[in-house]
PDB file of C-alpha atoms in Angstrom:
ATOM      1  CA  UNK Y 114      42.294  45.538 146.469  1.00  0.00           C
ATOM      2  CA  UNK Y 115      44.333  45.026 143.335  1.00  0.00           C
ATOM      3  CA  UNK Y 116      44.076  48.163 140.044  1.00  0.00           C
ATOM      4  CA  UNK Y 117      41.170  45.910 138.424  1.00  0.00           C
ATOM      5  CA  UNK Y 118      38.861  46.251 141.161  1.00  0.00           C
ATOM      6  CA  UNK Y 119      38.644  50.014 140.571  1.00  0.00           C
ATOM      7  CA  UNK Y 120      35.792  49.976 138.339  1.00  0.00           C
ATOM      8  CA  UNK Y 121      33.989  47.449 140.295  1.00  0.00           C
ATOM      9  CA  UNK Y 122      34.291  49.129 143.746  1.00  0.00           C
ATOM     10  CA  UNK Y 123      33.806  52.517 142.171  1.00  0.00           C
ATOM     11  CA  UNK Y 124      30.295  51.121 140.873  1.00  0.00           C
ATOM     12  CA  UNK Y 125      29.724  49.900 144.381  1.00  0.00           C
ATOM     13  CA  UNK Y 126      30.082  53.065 146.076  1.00  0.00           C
ATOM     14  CA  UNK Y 127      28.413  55.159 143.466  1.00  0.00           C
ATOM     15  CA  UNK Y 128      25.224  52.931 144.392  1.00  0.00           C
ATOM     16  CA  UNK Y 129      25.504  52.126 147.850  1.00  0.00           C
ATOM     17  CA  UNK Y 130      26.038  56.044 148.569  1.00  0.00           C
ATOM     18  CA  UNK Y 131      23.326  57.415 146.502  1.00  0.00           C
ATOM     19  CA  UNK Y 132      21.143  54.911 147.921  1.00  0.00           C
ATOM     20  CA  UNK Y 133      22.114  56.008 151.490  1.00  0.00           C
ATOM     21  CA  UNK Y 134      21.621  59.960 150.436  1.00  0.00           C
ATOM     22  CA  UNK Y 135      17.690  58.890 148.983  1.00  0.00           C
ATOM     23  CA  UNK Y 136      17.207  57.857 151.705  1.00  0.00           C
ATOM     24  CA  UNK Y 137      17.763  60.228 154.235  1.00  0.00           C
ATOM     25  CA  UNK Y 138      17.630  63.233 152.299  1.00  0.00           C
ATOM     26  CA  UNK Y 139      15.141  66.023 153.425  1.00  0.00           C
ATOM     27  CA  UNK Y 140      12.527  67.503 150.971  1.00  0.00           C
ATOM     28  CA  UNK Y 141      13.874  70.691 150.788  1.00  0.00           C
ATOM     29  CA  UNK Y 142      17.190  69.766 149.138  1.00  0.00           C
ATOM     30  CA  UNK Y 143      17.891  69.005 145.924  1.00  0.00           C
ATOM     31  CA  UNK Y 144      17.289  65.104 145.168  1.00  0.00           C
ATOM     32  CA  UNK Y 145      20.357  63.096 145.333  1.00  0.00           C
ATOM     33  CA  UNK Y 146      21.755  61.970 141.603  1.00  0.00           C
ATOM     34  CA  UNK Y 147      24.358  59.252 141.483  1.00  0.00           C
ATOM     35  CA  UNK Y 148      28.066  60.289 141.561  1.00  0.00           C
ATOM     36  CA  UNK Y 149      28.804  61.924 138.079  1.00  0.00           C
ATOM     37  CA  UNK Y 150      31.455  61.098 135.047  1.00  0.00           C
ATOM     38  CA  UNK Y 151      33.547  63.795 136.082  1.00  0.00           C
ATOM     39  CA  UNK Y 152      33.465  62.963 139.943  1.00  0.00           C
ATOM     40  CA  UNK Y 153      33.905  59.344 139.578  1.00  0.00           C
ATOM     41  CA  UNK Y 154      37.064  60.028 137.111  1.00  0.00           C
ATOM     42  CA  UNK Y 155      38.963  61.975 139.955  1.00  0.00           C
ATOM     43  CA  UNK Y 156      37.487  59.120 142.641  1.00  0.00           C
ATOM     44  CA  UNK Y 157      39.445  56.685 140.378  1.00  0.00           C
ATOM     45  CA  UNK Y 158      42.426  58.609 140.266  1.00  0.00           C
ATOM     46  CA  UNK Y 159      41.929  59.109 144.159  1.00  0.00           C
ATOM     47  CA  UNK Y 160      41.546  55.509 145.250  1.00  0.00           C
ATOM     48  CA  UNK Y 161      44.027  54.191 142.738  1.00  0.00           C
ATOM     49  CA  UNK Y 162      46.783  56.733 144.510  1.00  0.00           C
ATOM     50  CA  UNK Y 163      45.534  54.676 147.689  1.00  0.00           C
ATOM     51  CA  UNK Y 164      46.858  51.648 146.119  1.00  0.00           C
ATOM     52  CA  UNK Y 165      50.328  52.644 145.602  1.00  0.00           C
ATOM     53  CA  UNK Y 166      51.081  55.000 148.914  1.00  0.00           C
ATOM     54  CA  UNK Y 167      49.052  52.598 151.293  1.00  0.00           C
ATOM     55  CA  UNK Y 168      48.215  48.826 149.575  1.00  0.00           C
ATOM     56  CA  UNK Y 169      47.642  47.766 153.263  1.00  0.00           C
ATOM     57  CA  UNK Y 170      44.683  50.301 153.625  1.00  0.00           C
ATOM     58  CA  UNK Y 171      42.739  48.945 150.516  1.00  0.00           C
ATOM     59  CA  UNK Y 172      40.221  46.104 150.426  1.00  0.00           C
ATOM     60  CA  UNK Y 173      37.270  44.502 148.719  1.00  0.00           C
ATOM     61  CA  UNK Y 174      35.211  41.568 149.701  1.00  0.00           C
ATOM     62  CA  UNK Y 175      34.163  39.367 146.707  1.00  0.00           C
ATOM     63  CA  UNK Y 176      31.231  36.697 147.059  1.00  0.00           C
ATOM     64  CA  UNK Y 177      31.166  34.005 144.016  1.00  0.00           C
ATOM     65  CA  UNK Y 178      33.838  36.121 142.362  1.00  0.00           C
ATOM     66  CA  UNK Y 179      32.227  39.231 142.204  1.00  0.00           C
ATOM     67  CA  UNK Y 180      33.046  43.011 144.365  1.00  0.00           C
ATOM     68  CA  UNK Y 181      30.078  43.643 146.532  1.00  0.00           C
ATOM     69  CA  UNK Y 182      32.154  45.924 148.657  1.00  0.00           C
ATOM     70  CA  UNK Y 183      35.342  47.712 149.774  1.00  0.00           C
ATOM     71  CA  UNK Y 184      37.421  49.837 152.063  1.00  0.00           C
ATOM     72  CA  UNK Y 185      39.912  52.147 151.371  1.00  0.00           C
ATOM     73  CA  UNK Y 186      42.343  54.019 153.983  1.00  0.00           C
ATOM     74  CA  UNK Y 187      45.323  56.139 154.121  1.00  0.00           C
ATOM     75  CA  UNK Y 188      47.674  56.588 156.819  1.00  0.00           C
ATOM     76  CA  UNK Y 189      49.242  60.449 157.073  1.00  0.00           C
ATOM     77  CA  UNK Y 190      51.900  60.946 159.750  1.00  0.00           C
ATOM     78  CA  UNK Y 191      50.459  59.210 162.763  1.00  0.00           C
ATOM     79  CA  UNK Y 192      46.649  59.647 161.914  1.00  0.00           C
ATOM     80  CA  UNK Y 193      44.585  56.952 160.130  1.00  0.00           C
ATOM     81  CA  UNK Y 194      41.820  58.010 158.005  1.00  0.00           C
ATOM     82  CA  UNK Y 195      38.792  55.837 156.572  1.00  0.00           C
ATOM     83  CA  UNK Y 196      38.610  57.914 152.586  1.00  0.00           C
ATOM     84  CA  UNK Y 197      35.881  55.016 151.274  1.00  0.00           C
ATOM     85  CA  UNK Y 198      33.732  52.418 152.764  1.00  0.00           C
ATOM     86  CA  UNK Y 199      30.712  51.003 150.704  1.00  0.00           C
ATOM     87  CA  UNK Y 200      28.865  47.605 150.531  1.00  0.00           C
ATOM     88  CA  UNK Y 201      26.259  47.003 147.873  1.00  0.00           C
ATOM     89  CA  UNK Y 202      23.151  47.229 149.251  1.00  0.00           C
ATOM     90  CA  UNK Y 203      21.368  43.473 148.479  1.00  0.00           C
ATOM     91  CA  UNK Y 204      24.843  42.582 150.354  1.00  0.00           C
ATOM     92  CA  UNK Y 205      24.074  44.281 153.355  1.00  0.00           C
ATOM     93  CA  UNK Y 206      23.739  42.782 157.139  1.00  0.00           C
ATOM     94  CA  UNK Y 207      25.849  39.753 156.211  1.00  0.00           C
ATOM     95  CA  UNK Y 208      29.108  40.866 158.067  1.00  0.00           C
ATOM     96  CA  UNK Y 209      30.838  41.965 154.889  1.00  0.00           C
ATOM     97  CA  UNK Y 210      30.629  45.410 156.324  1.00  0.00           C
ATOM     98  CA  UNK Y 211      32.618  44.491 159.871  1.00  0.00           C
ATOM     99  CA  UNK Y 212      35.259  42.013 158.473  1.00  0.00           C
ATOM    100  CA  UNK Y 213      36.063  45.137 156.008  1.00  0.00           C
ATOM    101  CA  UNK Y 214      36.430  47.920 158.798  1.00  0.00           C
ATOM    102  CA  UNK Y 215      38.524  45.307 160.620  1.00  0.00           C
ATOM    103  CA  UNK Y 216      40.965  44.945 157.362  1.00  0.00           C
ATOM    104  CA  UNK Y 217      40.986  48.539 157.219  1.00  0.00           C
ATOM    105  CA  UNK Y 218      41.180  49.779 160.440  1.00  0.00           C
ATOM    106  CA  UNK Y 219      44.767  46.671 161.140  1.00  0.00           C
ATOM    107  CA  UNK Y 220      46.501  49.504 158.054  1.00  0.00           C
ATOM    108  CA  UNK Y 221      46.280  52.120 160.790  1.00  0.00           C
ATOM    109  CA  UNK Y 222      47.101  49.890 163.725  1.00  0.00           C
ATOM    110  CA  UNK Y 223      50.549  52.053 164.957  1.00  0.00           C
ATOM    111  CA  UNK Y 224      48.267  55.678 164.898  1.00  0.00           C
ATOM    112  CA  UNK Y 225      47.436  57.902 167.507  1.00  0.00           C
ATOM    113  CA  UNK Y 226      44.270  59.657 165.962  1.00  0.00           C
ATOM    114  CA  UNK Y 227      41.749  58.288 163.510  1.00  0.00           C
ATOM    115  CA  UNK Y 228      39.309  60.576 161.477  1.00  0.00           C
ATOM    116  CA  UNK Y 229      36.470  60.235 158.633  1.00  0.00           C
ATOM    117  CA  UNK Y 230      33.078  61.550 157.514  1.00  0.00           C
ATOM    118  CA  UNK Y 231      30.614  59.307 157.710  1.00  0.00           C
ATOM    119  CA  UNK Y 232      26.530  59.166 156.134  1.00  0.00           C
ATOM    120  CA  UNK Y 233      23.543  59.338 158.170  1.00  0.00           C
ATOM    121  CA  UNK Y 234      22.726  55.612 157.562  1.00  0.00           C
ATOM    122  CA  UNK Y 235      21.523  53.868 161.093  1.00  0.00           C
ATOM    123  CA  UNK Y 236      23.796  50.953 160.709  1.00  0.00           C
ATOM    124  CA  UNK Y 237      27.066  52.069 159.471  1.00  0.00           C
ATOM    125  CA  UNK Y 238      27.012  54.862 162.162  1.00  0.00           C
ATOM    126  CA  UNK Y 239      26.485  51.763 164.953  1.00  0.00           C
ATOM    127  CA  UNK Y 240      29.501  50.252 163.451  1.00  0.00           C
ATOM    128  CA  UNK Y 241      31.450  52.958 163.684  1.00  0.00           C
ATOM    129  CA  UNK Y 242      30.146  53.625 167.433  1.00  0.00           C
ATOM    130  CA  UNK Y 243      31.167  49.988 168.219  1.00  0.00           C
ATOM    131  CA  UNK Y 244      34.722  50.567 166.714  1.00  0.00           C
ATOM    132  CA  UNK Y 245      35.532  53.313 169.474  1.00  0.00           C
ATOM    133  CA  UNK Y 246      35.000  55.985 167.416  1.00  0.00           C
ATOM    134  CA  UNK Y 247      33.383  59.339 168.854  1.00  0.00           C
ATOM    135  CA  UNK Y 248      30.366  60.794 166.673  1.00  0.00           C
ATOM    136  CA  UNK Y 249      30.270  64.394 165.812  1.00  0.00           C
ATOM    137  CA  UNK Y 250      27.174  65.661 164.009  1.00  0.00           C
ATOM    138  CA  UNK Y 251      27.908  67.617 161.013  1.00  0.00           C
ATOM    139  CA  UNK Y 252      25.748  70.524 159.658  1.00  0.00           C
ATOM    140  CA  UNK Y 253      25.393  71.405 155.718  1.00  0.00           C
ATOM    141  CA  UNK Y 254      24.896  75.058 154.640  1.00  0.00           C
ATOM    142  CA  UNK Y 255      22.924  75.305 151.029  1.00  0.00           C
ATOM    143  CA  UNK Y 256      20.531  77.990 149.386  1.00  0.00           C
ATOM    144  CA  UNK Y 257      22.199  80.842 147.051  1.00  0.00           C
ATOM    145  CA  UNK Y 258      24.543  83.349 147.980  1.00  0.00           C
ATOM    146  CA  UNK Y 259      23.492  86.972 148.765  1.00  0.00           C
ATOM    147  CA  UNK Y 260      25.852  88.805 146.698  1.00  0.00           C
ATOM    148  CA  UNK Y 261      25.788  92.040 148.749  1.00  0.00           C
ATOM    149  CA  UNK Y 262      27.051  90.420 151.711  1.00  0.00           C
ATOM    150  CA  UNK Y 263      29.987  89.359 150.377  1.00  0.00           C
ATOM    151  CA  UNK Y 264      33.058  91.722 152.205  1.00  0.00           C
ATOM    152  CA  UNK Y 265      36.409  93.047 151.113  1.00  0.00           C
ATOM    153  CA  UNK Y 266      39.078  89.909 151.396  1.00  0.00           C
ATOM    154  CA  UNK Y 267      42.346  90.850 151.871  1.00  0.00           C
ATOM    155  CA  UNK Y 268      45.755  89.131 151.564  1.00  0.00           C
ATOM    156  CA  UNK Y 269      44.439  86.153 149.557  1.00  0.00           C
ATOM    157  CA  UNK Y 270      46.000  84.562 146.515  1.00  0.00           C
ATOM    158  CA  UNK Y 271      46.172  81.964 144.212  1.00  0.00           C
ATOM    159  CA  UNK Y 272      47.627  78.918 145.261  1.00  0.00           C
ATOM    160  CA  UNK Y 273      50.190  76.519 143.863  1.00  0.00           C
ATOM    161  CA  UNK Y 274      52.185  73.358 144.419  1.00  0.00           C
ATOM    162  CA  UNK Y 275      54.741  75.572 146.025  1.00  0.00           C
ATOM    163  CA  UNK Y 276      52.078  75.966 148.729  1.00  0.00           C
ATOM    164  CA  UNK Y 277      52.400  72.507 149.615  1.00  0.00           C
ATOM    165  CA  UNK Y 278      55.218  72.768 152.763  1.00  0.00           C
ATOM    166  CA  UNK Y 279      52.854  75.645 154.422  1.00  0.00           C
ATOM    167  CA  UNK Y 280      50.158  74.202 153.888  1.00  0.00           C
ATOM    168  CA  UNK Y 281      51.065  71.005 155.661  1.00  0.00           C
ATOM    169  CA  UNK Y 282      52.021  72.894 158.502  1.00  0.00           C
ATOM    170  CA  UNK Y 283      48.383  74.313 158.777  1.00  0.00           C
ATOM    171  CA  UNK Y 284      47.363  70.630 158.757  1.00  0.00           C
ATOM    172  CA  UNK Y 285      49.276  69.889 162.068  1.00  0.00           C
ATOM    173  CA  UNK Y 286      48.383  73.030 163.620  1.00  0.00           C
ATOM    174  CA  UNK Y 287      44.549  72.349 163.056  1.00  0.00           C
ATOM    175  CA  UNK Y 288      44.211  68.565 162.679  1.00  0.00           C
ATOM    176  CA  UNK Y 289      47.214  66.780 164.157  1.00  0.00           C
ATOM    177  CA  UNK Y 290      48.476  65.585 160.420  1.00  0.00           C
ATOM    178  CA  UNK Y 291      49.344  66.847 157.384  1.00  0.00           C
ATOM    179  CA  UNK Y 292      47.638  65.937 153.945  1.00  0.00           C
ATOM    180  CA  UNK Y 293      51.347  64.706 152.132  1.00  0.00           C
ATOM    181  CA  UNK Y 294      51.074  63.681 148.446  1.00  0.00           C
ATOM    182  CA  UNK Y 295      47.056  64.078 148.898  1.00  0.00           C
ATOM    183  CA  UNK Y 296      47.139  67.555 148.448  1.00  0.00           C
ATOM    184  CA  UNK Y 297      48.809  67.291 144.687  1.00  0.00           C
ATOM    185  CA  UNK Y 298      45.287  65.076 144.168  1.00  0.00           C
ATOM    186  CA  UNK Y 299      43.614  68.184 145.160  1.00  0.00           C
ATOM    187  CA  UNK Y 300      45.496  70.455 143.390  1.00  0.00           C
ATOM    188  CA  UNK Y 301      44.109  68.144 140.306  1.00  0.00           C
ATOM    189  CA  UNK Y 302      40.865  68.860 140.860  1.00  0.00           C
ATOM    190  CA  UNK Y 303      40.216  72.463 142.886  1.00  0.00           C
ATOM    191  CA  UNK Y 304      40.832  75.769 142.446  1.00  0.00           C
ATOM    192  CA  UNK Y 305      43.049  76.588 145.281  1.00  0.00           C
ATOM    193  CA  UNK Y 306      43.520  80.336 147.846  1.00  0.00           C
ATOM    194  CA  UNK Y 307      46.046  80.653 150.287  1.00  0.00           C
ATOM    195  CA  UNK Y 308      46.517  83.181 153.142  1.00  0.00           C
ATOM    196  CA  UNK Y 309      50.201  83.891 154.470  1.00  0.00           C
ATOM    197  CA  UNK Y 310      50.347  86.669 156.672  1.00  0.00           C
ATOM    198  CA  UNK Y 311      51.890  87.353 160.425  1.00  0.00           C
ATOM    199  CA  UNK Y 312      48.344  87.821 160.814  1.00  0.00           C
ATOM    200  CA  UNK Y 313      47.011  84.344 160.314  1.00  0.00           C
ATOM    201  CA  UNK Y 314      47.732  81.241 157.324  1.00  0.00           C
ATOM    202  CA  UNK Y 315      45.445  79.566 155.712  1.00  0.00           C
ATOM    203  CA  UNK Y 316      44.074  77.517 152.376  1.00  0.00           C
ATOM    204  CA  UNK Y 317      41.100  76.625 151.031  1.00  0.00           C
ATOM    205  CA  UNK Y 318      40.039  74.146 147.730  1.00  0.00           C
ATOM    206  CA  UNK Y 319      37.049  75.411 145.815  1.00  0.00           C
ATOM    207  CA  UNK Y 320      35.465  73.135 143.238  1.00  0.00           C
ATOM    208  CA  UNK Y 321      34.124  75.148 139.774  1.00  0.00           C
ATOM    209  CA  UNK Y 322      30.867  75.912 141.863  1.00  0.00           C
ATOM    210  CA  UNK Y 323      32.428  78.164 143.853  1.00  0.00           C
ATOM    211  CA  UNK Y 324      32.011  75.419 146.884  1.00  0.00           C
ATOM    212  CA  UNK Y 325      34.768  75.317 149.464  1.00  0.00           C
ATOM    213  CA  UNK Y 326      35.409  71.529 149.603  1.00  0.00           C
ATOM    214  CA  UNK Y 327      38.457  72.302 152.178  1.00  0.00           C
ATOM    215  CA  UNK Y 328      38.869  75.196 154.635  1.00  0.00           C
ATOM    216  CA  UNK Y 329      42.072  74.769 156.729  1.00  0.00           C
ATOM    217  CA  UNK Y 330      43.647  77.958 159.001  1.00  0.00           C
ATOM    218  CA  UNK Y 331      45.462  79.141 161.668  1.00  0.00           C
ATOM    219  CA  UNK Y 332      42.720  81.362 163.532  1.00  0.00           C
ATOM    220  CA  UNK Y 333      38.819  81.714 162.822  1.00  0.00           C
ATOM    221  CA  UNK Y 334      38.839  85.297 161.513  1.00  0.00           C
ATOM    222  CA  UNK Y 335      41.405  83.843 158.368  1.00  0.00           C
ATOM    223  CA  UNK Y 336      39.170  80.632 157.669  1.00  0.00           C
ATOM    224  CA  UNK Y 337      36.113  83.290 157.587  1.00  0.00           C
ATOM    225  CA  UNK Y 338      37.986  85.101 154.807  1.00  0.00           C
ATOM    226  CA  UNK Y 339      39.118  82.213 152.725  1.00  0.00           C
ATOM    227  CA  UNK Y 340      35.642  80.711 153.167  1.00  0.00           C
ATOM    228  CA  UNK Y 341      33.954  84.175 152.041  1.00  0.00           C
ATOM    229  CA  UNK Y 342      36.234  84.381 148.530  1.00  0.00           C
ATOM    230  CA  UNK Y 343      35.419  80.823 147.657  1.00  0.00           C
ATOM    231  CA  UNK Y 344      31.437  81.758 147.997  1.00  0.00           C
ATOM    232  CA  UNK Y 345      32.645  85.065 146.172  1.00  0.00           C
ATOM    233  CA  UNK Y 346      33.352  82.679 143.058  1.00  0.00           C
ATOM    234  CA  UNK Y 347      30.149  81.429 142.517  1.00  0.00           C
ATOM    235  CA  UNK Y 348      27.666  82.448 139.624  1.00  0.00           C
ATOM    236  CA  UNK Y 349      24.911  84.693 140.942  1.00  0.00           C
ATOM    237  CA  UNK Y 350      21.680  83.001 141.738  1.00  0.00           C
ATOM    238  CA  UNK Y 351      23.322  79.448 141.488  1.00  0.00           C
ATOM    239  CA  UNK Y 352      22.256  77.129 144.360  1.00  0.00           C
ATOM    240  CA  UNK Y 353      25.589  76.333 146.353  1.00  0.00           C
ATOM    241  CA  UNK Y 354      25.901  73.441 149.306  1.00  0.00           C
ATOM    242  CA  UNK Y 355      28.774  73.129 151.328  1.00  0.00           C
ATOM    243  CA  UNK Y 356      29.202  70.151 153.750  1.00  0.00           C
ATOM    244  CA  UNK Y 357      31.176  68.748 156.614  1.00  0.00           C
ATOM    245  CA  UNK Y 358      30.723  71.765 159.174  1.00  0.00           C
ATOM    246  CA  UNK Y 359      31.255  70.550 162.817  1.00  0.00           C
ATOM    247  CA  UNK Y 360      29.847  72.542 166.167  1.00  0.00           C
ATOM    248  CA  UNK Y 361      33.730  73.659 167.089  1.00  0.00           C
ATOM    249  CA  UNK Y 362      33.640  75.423 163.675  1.00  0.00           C
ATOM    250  CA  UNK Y 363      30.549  77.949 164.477  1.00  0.00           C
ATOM    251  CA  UNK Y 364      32.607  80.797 162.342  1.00  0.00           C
ATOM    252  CA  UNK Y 365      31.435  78.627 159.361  1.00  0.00           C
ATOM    253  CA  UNK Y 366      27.965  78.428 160.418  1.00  0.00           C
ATOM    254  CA  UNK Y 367      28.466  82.503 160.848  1.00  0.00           C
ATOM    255  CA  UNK Y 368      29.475  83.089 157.456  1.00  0.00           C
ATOM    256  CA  UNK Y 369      26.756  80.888 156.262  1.00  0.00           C
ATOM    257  CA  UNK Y 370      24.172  83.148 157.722  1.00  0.00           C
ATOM    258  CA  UNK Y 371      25.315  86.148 156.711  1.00  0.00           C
ATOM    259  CA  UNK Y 372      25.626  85.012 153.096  1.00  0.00           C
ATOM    260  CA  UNK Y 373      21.526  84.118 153.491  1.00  0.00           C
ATOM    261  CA  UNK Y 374      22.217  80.579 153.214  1.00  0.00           C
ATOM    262  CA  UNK Y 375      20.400  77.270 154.986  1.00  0.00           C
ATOM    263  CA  UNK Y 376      21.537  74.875 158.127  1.00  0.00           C
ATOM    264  CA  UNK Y 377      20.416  71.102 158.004  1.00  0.00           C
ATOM    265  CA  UNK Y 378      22.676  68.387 160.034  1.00  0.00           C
ATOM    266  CA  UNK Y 379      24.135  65.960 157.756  1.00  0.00           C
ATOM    267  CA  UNK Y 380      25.929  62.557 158.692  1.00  0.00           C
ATOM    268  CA  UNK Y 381      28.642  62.835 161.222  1.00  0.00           C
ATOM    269  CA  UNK Y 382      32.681  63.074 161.558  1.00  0.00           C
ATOM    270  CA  UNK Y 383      34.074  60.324 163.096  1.00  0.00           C
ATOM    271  CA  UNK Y 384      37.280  61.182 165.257  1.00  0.00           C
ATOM    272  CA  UNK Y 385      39.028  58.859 167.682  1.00  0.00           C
ATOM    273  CA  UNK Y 386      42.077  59.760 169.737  1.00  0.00           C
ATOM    274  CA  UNK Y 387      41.456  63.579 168.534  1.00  0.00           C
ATOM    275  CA  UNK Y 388      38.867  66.695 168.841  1.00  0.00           C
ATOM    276  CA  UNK Y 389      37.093  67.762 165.944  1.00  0.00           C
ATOM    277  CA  UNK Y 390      39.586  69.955 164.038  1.00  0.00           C
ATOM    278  CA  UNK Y 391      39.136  73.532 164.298  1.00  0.00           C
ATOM    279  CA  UNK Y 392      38.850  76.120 161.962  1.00  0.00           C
ATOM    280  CA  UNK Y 393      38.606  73.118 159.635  1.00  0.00           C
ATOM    281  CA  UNK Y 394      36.019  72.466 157.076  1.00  0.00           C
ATOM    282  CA  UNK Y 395      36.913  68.610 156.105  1.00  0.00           C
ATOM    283  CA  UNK Y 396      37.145  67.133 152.644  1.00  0.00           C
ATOM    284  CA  UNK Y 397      34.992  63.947 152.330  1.00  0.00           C
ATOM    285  CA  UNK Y 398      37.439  61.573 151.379  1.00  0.00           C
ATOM    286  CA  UNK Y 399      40.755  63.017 152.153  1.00  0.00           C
ATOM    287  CA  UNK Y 400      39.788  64.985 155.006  1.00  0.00           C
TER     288      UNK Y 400
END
C-alpha cells in the first residue's frame, strides 16, 4: 500500500463494511449508515500512521489498475494485530481475500499472539477459522442510559499524553502488549479517564457520545467504574451502543444491565496464541 491508495481503500472499506452490517443487522437496531466524514477523516489518519510505523503490514490488491481491496496490520511488542481488512463486494470469492490475509499475516510472522475484531459475515469468519485463529463471540450493549443508576465514581480523572507509560503497562497486564504510538491516535480522537490508585489502574477512551470505545484495567471492579463515567457523559435520552464485549468480560455485560441497556451478539474477536483479554473492552481497529 503506498499514501495514494488511502482514498481508494478507504472507499473500499466504507462499502464493503456497511454492506456486511445490512446485512446482518437485526431489526431492532438502528439501520447501518455508511462510515461518516468525520470517522473516515480519523480512519485516514489511522491507516496512513500504519504506513509509516509498519509498511510491511499494509496491502491492496489492484485488478486492471484499480483498488478492490486491502489489508492493513500493525505489529505492537510481540503481538500482531489485523486493524483493516475489506474487499469490494462484486470482487468477492475470487481469492483476493486469502492472498491479502497471507500478505498481512507474513508482517507479523516473528509474534507470539495475534488479535482482531472481526464482522459477522459467513465467509470472512471461515477464513479466519482456516488461518488458526480461535473465534470468540462478541456481545453489543445499546438502548439509552437510565440516569438514576448511574453511581458515585471515585478516583477518576482526566487523562493526558502523560498517561501514556501507565497506560501501556495496563496493556501488558490485560492483553499481553501495549498500544505504543497508537494511543497518541486515540488521544486525537477520544475523550480520555484514567484510574491510578493502589487500589486498581485503569483507562478508558470515550467518543463525544459518551460511548466507551476502549476499557482497559487492572481488576473488574476499576473497569466497572471507568465504564460507568463514560455512560455518565452521555446526553439524557440519547440512544448509546457500545461494542466488542467478550464472555471473560461479564462485569461489562453487568454494568450494561444495570444501566437498562440491551444484549445482542455481534461479530467475533479473533485471538490466536492468547485468551480473550480481560477486563478489556477492545477498540475496533487498534484493539
Amino acid at each position: 500500500m503506498r499514501g495514494e491508495d488511502l482514498e481508494a481503500f478507504a472507499e473500499v472499506t466504507a462499502t464493503s463494511y456497511y454492506e456486511v452490517d445490512a446485512r446482518t443487522y437485526q431489526r431492532a437496531w438502528p439501520d447501518p449508515v455508511r462510515r461518516p466524514p468525520g470517522r473516515n477523516a480519523h480512519w485516514m489518519r489511522r491507516t496512513g500512521r500504519a504506513l509509516v510505523t509498519d509498511p510491511g503490514g499494509c496491502w491492496v490488491a489492484e485488478v486492471d489498475g484499480e483498488v478492490v481491496g486491502g489489508a492493513v496490520s500493525r505489529v505492537r511488542e510481540l503481538m500482531w494485530i489485523l486493524a483493516s481488512f475489506a474487499v469490494r463486494p462484486d470482487h468477492q470469492g475470487q481469492g483476493i481475500g486469502t492472498q491479502l490475509m497471507a500478505a498481512a499475516m507474513h508482517h507479523g510472522r516473528g509474534c507470539l499472539r495475534g488479535m482482531f475484531a472481526a464482522s459477522a459475515d459467513p465467509g470472512a469468519v471461515r477464513r479466519y477459522r482456516l488461518a488458526g485463529f480461535d473465534l470468540h463471540p462478541q456481545m453489543l450493549l445499546t438502548g439509552v442510559v437510565d440516569r438514576s443508576a448511574i453511581p458515585v465514581v471515585e478516583r477518576v480523572r482526566e487523562g493526558t499524553a502523560a498517561d501514556v507509560d501507565l497506560m501501556n503497562s495496563v496493556d501488558r497486564r490485560t492483553r499481553g502488549a501495549a498500544h505504543l504510538d497508537d494511543h497518541h491516535l486515540l488521544l486525537e480522537q477520544f475523550r480520555l479517564v484514567v484510574t491510578d490508585h493502589t487500589t486498581g489502574s485503569g483507562y478508558a477512551y470515550v467518543d463525544d457520545q459518551g460511548v466507551p470505545v476502549l476499557v482497559a484495567a487492572t481488576n473488574r471492579r476499576t473497569a466497572s467504574g471507568l465504564m460507568w463515567e463514560a455512560l455518565a457523559s452521555s446526553a439524557p435520552g440519547a440512544q448509546v451502543e457500545v461494542r466488542h464485549i467478550t464472555a471473560v468480560n461479564a462485569w461489562a455485560l453487568d454494568v450494561g444491565l444495570a444501566a437498562r441497556l440491551a444484549i445482542y451478539s455481534n461479530g467475533y474477536l479473533c485471538v490466536r496464541g492468547m485468551k480473550p483479554p480481560a477486563p478489556y473492552v477492545h477498540h475496533g481497529s487498534l484493539l
